Coordinates of C-alpha atoms and ligand atoms in Angstrom, one line a residue:
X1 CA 21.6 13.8 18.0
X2 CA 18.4 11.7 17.1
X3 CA 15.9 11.1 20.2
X4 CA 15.3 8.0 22.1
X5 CA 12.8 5.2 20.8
X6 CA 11.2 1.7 21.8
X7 CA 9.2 -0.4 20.1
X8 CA 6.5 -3.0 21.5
X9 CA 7.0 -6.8 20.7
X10 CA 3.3 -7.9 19.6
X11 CA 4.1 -11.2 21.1
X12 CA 5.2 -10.0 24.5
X13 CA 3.7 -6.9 24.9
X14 CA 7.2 -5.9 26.3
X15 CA 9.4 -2.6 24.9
X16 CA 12.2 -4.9 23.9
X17 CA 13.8 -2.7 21.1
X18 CA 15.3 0.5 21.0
X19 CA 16.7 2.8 18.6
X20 CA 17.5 6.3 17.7
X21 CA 14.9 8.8 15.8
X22 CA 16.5 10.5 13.3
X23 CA 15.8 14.6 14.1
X24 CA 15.5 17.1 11.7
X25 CA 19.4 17.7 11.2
X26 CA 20.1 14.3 10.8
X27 CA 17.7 14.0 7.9
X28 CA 18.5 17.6 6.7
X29 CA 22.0 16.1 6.4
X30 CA 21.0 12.7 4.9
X31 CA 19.0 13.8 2.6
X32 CA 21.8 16.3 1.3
X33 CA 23.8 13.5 1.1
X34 CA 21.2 11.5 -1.3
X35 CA 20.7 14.5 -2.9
X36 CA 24.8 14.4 -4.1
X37 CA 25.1 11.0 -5.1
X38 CA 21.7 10.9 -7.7
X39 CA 23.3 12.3 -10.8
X40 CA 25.6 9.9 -11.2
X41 CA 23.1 7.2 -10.1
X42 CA 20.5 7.8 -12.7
X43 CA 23.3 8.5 -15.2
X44 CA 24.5 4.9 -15.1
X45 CA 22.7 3.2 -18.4
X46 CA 19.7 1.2 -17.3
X47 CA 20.9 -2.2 -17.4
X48 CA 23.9 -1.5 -14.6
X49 CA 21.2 0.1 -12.7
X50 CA 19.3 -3.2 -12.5
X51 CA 22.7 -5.2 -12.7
X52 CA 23.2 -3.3 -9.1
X53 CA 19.8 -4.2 -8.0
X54 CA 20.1 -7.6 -8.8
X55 CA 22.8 -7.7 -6.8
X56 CA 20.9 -6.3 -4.0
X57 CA 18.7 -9.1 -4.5
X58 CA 21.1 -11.3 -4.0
X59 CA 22.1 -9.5 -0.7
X60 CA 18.5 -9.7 0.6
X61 CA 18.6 -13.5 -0.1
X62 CA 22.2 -13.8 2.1
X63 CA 20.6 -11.8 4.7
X64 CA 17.5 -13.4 4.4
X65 CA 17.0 -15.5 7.7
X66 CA 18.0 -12.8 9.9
X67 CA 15.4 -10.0 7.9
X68 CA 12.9 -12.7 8.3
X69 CA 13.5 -13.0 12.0
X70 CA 13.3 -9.1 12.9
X71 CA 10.5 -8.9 11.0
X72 CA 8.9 -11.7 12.7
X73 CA 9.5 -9.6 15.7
X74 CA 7.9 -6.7 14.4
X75 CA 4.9 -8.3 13.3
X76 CA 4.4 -11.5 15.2
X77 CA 3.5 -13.7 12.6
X78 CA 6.2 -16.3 10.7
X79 CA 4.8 -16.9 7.0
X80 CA 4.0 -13.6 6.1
X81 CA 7.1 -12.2 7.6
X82 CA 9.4 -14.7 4.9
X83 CA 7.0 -14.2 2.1
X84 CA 8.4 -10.3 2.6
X85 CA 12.0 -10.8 2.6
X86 CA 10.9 -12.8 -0.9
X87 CA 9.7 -9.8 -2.7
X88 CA 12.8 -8.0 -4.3
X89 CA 13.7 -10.4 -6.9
X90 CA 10.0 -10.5 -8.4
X91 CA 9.8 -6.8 -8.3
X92 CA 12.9 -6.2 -10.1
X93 CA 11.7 -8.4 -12.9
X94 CA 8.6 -6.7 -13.0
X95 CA 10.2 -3.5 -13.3
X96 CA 12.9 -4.8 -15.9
X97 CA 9.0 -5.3 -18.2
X98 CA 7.8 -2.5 -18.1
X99 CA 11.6 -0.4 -17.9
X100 CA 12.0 -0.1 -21.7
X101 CA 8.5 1.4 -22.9
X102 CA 8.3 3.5 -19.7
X103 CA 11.7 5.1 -20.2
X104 CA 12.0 5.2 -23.8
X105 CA 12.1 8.9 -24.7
X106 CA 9.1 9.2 -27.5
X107 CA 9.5 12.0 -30.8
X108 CA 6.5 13.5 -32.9
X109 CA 6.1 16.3 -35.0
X110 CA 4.1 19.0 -34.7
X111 CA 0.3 18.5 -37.0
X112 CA 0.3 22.2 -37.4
X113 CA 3.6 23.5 -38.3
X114 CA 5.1 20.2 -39.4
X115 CA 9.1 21.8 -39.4
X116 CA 8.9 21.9 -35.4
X117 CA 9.2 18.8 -34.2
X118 CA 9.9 17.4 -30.4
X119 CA 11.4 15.0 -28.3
X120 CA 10.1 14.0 -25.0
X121 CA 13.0 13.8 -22.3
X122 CA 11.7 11.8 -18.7
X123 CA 14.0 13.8 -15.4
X124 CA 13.5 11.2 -12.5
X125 CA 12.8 13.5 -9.7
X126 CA 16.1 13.5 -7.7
X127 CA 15.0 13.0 -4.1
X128 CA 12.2 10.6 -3.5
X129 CA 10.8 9.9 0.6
X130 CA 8.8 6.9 1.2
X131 CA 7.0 6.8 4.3
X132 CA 5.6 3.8 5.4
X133 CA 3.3 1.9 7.6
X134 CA 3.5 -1.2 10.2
X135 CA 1.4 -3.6 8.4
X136 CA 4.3 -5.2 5.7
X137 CA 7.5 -2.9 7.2
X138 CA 9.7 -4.2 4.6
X139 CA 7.5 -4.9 1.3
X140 CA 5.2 -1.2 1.8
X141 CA 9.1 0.1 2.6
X142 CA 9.9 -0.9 -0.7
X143 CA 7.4 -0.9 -2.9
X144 CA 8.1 2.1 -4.2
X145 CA 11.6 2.5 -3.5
X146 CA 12.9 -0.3 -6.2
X147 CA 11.3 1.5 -9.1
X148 CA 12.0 5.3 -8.1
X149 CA 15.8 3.5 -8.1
X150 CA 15.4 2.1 -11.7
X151 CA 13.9 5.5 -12.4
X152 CA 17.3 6.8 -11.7
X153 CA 15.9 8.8 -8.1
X154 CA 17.6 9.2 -4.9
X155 CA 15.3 7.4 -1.7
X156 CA 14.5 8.5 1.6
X157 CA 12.6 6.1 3.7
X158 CA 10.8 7.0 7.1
X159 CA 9.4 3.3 8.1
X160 CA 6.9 2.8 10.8
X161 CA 8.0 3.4 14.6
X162 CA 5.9 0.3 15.6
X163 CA 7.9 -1.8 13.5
X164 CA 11.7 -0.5 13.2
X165 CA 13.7 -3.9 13.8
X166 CA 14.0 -5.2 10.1
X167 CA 15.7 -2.0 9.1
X168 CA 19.4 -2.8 10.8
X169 CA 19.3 -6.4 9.0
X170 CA 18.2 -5.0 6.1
X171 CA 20.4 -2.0 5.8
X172 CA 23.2 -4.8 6.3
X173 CA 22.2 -6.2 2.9
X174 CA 22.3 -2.8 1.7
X175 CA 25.5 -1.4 2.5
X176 CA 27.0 -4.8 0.8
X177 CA 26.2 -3.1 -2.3
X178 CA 28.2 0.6 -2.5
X179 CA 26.5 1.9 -5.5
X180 CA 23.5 1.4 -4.0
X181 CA 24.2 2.8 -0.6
X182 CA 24.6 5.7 -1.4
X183 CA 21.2 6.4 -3.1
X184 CA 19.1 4.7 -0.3
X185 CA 18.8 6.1 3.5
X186 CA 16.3 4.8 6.0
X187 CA 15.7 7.5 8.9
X188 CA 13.8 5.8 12.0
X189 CA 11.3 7.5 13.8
X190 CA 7.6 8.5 14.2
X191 CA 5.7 11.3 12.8
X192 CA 8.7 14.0 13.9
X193 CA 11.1 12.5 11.5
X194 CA 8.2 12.0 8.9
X195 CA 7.6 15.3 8.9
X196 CA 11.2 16.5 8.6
X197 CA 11.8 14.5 5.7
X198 CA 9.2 15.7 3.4
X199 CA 11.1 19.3 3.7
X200 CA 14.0 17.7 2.1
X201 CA 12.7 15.7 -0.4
X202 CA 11.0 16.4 -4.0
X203 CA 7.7 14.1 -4.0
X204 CA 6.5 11.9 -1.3
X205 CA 4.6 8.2 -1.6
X206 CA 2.9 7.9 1.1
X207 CA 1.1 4.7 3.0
X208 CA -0.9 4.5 6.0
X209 CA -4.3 6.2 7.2
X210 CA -6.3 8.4 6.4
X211 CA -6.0 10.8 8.9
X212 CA -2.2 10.9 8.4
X213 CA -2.6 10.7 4.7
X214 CA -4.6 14.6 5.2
X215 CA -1.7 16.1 7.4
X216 CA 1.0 14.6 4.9
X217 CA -0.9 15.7 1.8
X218 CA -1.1 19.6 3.2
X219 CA 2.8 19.2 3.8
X220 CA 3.1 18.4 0.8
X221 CA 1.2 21.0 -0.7
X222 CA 2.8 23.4 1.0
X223 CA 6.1 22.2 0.0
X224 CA 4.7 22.0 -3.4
X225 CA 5.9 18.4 -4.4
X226 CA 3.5 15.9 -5.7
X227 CA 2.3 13.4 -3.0
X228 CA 1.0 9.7 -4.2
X229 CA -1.0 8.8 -1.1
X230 CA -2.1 5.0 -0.4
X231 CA -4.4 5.5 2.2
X232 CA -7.4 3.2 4.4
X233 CA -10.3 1.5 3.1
X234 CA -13.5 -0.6 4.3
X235 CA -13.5 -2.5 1.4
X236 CA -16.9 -4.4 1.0
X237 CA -17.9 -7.9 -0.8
X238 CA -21.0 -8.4 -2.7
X239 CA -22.4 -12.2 -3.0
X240 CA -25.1 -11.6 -5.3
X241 CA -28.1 -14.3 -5.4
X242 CA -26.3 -16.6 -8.6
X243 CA -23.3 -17.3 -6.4
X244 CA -22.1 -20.5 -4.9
X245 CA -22.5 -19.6 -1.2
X246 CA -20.1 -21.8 0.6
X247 CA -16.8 -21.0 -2.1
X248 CA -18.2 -17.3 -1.4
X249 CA -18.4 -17.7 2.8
X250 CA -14.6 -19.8 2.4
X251 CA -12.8 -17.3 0.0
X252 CA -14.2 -13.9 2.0
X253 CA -13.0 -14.8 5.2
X254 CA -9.7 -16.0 4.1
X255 CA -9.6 -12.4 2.2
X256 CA -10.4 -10.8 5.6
X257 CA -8.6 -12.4 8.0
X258 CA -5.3 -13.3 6.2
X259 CA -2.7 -11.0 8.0
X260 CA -5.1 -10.7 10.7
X261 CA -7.0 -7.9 8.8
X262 CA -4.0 -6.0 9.3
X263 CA -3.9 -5.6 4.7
X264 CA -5.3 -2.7 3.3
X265 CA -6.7 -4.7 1.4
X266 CA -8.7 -7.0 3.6
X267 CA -12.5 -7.3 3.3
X268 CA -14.4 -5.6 5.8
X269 CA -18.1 -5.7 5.4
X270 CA -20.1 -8.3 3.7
X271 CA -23.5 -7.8 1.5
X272 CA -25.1 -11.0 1.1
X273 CA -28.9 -11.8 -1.2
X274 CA -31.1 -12.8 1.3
X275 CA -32.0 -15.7 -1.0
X276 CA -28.3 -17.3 0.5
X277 CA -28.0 -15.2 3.8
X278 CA -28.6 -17.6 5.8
X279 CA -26.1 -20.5 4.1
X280 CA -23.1 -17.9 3.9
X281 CA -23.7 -17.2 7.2
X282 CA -23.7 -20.8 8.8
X283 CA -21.0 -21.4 6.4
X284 CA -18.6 -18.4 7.7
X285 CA -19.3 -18.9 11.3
X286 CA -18.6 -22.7 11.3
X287 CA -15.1 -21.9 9.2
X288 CA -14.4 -18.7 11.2
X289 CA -14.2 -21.0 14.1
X290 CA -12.3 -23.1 13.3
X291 CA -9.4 -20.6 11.9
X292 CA -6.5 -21.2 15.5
X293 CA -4.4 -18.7 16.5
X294 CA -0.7 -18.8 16.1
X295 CA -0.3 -19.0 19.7
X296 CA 1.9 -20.3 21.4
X297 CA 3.4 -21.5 18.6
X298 CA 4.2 -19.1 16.4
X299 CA 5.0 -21.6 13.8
X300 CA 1.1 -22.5 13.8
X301 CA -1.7 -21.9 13.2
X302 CA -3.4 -18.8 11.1
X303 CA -4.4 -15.6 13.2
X304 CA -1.6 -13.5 14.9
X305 CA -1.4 -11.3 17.5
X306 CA -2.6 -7.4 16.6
X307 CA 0.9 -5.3 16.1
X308 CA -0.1 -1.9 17.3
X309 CA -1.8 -2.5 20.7
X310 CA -3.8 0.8 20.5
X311 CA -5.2 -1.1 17.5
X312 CA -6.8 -3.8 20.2
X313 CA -8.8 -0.6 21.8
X314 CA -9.7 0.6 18.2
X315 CA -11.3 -3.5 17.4
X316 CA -13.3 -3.4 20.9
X317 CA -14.7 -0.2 20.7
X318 CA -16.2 -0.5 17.1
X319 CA -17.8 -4.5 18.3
X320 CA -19.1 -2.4 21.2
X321 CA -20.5 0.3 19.3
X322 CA -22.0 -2.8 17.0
X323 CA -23.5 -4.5 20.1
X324 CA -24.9 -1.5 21.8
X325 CA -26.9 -0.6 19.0
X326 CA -28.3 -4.2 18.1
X327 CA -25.6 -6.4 16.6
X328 CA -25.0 -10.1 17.7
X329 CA -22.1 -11.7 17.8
X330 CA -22.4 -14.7 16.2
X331 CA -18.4 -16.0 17.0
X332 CA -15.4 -14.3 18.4
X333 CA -15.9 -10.7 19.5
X334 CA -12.6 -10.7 22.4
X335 CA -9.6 -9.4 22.4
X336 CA -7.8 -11.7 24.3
X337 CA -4.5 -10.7 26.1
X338 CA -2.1 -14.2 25.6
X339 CA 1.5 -13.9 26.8
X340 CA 1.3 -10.4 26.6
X341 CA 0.1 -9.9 22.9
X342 CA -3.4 -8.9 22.0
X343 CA -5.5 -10.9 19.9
X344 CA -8.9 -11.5 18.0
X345 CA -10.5 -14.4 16.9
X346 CA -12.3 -14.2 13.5
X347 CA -15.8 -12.3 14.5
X348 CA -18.8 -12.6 12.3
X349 CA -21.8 -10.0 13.4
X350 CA -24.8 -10.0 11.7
X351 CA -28.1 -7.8 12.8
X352 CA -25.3 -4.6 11.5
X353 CA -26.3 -1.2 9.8
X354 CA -24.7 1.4 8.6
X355 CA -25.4 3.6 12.1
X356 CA -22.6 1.6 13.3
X357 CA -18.9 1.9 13.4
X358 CA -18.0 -1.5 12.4
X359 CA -19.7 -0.4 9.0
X360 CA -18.0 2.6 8.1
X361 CA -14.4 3.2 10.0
X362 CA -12.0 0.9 9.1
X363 CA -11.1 -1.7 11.7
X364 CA -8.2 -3.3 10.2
X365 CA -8.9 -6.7 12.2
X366 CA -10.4 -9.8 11.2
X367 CA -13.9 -8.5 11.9
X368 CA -16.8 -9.5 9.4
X369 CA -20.2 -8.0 9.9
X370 CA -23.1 -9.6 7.4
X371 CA -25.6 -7.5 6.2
X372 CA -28.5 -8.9 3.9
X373 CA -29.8 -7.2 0.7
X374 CA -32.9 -8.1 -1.5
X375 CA -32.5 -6.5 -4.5
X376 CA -29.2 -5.7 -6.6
X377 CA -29.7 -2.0 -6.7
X378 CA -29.5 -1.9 -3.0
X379 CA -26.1 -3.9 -2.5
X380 CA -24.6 -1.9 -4.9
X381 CA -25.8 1.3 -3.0
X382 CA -24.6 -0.1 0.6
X383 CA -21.3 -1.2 -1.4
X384 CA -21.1 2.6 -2.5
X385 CA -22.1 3.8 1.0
X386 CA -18.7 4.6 2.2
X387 CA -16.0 7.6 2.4
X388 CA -13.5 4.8 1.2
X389 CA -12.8 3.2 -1.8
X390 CA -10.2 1.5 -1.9
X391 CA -11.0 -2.2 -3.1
X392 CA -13.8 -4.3 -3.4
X393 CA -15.1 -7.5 -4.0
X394 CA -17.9 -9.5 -6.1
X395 CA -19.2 -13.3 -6.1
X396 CA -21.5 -14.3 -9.1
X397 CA -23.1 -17.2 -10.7
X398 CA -20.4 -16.0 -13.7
X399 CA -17.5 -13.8 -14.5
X400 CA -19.7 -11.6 -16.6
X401 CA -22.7 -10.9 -14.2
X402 CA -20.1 -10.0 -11.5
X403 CA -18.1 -7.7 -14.2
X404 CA -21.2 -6.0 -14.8
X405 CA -21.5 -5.2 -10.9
X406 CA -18.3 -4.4 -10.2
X407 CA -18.2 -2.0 -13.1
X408 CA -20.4 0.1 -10.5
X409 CA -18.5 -0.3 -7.5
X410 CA -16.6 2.7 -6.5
X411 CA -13.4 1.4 -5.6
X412 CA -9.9 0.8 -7.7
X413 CA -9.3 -2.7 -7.4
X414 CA -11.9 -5.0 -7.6
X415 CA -12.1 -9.1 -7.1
X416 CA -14.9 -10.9 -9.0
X417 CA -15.3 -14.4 -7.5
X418 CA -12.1 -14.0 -5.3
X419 CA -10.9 -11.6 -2.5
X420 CA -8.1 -9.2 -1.7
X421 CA -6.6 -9.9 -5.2
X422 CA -4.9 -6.0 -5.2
X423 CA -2.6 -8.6 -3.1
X424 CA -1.5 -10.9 -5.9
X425 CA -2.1 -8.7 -8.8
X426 CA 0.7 -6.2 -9.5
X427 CA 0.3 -5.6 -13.4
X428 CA -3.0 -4.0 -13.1
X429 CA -3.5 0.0 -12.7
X430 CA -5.5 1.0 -10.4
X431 CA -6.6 4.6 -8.8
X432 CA -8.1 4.7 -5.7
X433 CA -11.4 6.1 -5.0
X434 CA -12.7 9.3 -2.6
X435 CA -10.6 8.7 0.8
X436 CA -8.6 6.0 0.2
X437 CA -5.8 7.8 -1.8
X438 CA -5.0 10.1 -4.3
X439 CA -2.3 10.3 -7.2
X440 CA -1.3 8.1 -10.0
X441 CA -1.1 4.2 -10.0
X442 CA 1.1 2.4 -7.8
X443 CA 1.2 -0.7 -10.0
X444 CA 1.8 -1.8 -13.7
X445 CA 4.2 0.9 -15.9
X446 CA 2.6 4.3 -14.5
X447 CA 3.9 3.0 -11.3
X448 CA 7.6 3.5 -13.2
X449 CA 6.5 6.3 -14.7
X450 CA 5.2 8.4 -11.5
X451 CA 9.1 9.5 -11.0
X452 CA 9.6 11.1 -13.8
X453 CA 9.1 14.4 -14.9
X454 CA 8.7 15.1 -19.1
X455 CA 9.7 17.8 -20.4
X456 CA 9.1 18.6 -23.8
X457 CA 12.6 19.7 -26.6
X458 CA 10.7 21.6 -29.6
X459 CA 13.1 21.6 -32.3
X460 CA 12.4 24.2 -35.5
X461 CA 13.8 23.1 -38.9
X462 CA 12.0 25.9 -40.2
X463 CA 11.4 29.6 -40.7
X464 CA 10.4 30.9 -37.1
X465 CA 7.3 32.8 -37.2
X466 CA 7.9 36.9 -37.7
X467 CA 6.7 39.0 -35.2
X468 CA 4.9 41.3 -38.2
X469 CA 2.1 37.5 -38.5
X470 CA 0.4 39.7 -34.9
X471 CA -0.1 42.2 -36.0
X472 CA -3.8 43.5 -35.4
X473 CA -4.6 44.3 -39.1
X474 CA -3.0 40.8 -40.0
X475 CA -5.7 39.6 -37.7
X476 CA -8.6 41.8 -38.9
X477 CA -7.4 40.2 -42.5
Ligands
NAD501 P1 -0.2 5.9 10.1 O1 -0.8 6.8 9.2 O2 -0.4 6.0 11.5 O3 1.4 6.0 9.9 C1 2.0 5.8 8.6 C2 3.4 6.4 8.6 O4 3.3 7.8 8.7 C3 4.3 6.0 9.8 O5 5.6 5.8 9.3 C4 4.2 7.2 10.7 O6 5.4 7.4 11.5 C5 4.2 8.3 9.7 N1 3.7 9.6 10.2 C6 2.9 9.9 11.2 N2 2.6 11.2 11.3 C7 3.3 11.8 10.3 C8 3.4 13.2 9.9 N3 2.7 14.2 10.5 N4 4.1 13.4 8.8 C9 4.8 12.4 8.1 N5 4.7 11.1 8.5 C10 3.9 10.8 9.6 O7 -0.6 4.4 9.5 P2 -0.3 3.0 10.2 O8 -1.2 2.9 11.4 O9 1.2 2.8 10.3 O10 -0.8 2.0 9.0 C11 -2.1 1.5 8.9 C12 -2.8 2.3 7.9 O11 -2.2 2.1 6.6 C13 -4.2 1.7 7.6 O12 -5.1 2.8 7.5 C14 -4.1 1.0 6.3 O13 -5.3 0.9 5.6 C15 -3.1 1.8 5.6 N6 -2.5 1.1 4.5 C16 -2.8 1.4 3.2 C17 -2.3 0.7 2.1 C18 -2.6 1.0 0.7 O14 -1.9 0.6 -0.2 N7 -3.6 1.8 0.4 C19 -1.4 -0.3 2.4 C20 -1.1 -0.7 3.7 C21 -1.7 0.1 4.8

């Protein structure tokens, strides 16, 4: 049963976890078991499905130091790794918001034959898998778990490989709360067990790259569920000639190196006027260097080690690729080996085109290549020059001028005069754009309302229509 499985601690570089992958009959079985308990989950009224929540909420909070320290472990970083464990309650409420419109079942009439009229009843879909990345292990575990649970669905979760250690903590918190045990399974393992569970489940929201985004996708569509994939990005920032170039050089690399670049959502290519080119860039090379490294200590500092070490090899290829075809380095540009964890120091590169790697693959470091543009037509077409879309971001002289240019980015979330604000912001919808994901919005009330299916009850009050109204000389009439 289940295959053996280690996973690397960022800060050691040593395999210092193991656990068990869950094969194909343990999640053929699991899910089965899911699968059983839904009906009665989703036919609890609404309010004791949140009254359970809440008290899973509470159970996260009990737990809380020891979630926090496993996932600590899995990503090497402190802050960011509390901030996680913080998320349920605030998610619940948000959910509780939007709950009553999204679920309320709507009735009309029919314009044309006013005696039928309908009602609109929402089916959660029974099984729902998550399958989730390293980056935020518990949050992008959950983020689509708690409100396919107030939906009323059953959850499957497959979380990353490279980060499985929060999961026994966590699944501690959960089993204090028996009604919701049995509608929530986590099944550790890599891309095996991934793969397994989309046979058993009846839609799939999906997070992580592109490449695994495709394979997942074409499961899916063989399996013919709807898949809701969140996928990679090389989100771009604009700093058109009206804007304030130090808050613009300040702001940018705090939205690109937060998390290490390791956030979907970080900024990963820079379009500066040349009228302030050469300001921003003084400006993000003098605060780039002075952003420290949580190392040793991993209580301080800002920059933490990379989690996936093939991720290291991924950051020095693309800088070499930059450098080889005329790049400079203007500060970082090593990954340093420290204790046994791999880490970058925030690297501006100017001198970049669009030849090069560090342009158009995403890096998912804190990397920030500068390119300069002279009129606005031309950032906005480098902005556009990607196979992602995912977010973007604009600095202006004013709210409006930037709202003007992002209303021609192609991207689904976009900051004006801020950064990475897809990260804060969880009320607005957003779609994501060519490779970075397909299927409805993960945030605000179509987030709820991607787990249901409608289906439509057409009641006649009236005479039903003979069969003698088709007839051809009827129509002819
Ligand atoms: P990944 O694609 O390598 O893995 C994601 C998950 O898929 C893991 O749990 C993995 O085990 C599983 N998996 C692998 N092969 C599978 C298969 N054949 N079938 C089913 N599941 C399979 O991604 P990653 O490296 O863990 O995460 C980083 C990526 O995630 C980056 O590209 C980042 O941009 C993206 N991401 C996107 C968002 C978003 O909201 N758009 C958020 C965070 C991260």
């Amino acid at each position: 049963m289940g295959r053996p499985m280690k996973a690397r601690n960022p800060r050691t570089g040593a395999l210092d976890y193991e656990f068990t992958a869950a094969d194909e009959a343990d999640v053929a079985a699991g899910c089965e078991a899911l699968r059983a308990a839904q009906p009665t989950w989703a036919a609890r009224p609404l309010e004791e499905r949140f009254e359970i929540l809440e008290r899973f909420a509470d159970a996260v909070e009990r737990h809380q130091a020891d979630i926090a320290q496993a996932l600590s472990t899995d990503t090497g970083r402190w802050l960011l790794a509390a901030s996680e464990t913080r998320g349920v309650r605030p998610a619940l409420e948000r959910w509780r918001r939007y709950a009553p419109e999204v679920l309320a079942e709507t009735r009309g009439q029919s314009q044309a034959i006013p005696s039928i009229r309908f009602t609109q009843q929402l089916v959660p879909y029974p099984l729902v898998g998550v399958i989730s990345p390293w980056n935020f292990p518990m949050l992008l575990s959950l983020i689509d778990t708690l409100p396919a649970l107030v939906a009323g669905c059953s959850v499957a979760i497959k979380p990353s490989e490279v980060t499985p250690r929060f999961v026994e903590p966590l699944q501690r918190a959960i089993d204090e709360v028996p009604e919701l045990a049995s509608v929530i399974s986590f099944f550790q393992g890599d891309g095996r067990t991934g793969a397994a569970l989309i046979e058993h489940v009846d839609l799939i929201c999906f997070t992580g790259s592109v490449a695994t985004g495709r394979k997942v996708g074409e499961a899916c569509a063989r399996a013919f569920i709807p898949a809701f994939l969140e996928l990679g990005g090389k989100d771009p920032a604009l700093v058109l000639a009206s804007a304030d170039p130090v808050k613009a050089a300040d702001t940018l690399l705090r939205a690109s190196v937060l998390a290490t670049g390791q956030a979907c959502q970080s900024l990963e290519r820079f379009y500066v006027h040349e009228s302030l080119y050469e300001p921003f860039v003084a400006r993000l090379v003098e605060k780039a260097r002075e952003v420290p490294l949580n190392y040793p200590d991993i209580h301080k500092g800002i920059v933490g080690p990379l989690i996936f070490a093939r991720q290291a090899e991924i950051i020095a290829e693309q800088i070499a690729d930059a450098v080889a075809k005329g790049a400079t380095i203007r500060c970082g540009g090593e990954v340093e080996t420290l204790g046994g964890g791999k880490y970058v120091r925030p690297t501006v590169l100017t001198e970049v085109d669009h030849q090069m790697q560090i342009m158009t693959e995403e890096t998912f470091g804190p990397i920030l290549p500068v390119m300069k543009f002279s009129s606005l037509d031309e950032g906005v077409r480098l902005a556009n020059d990607s196979k992602y879309g995912l977010s973007a971001s604009v600095f202006a002289g004013s709210l409006e001028e930037g709202e003007a240019v992002a209303r021609r980015l192609q991207a689904g979330g976009i900051s004006v005069n801020d950064g990475s604000l897809t990260g804060q912001m969880f009320e607005a919808e957003k779609h994501s754009f060519k490779l970075s994901g397909i299927g409805g919005s993960r945030m605000g009330p179509a987030g709820l309302a991607r787990f249901f299916r409608k289906k439509a009850l057409m009641m006649q009050s009236g005479q039903p229509l003979p069969i003698e109204v088709f007839a051809e000389d009827q129509a002819r009439a």
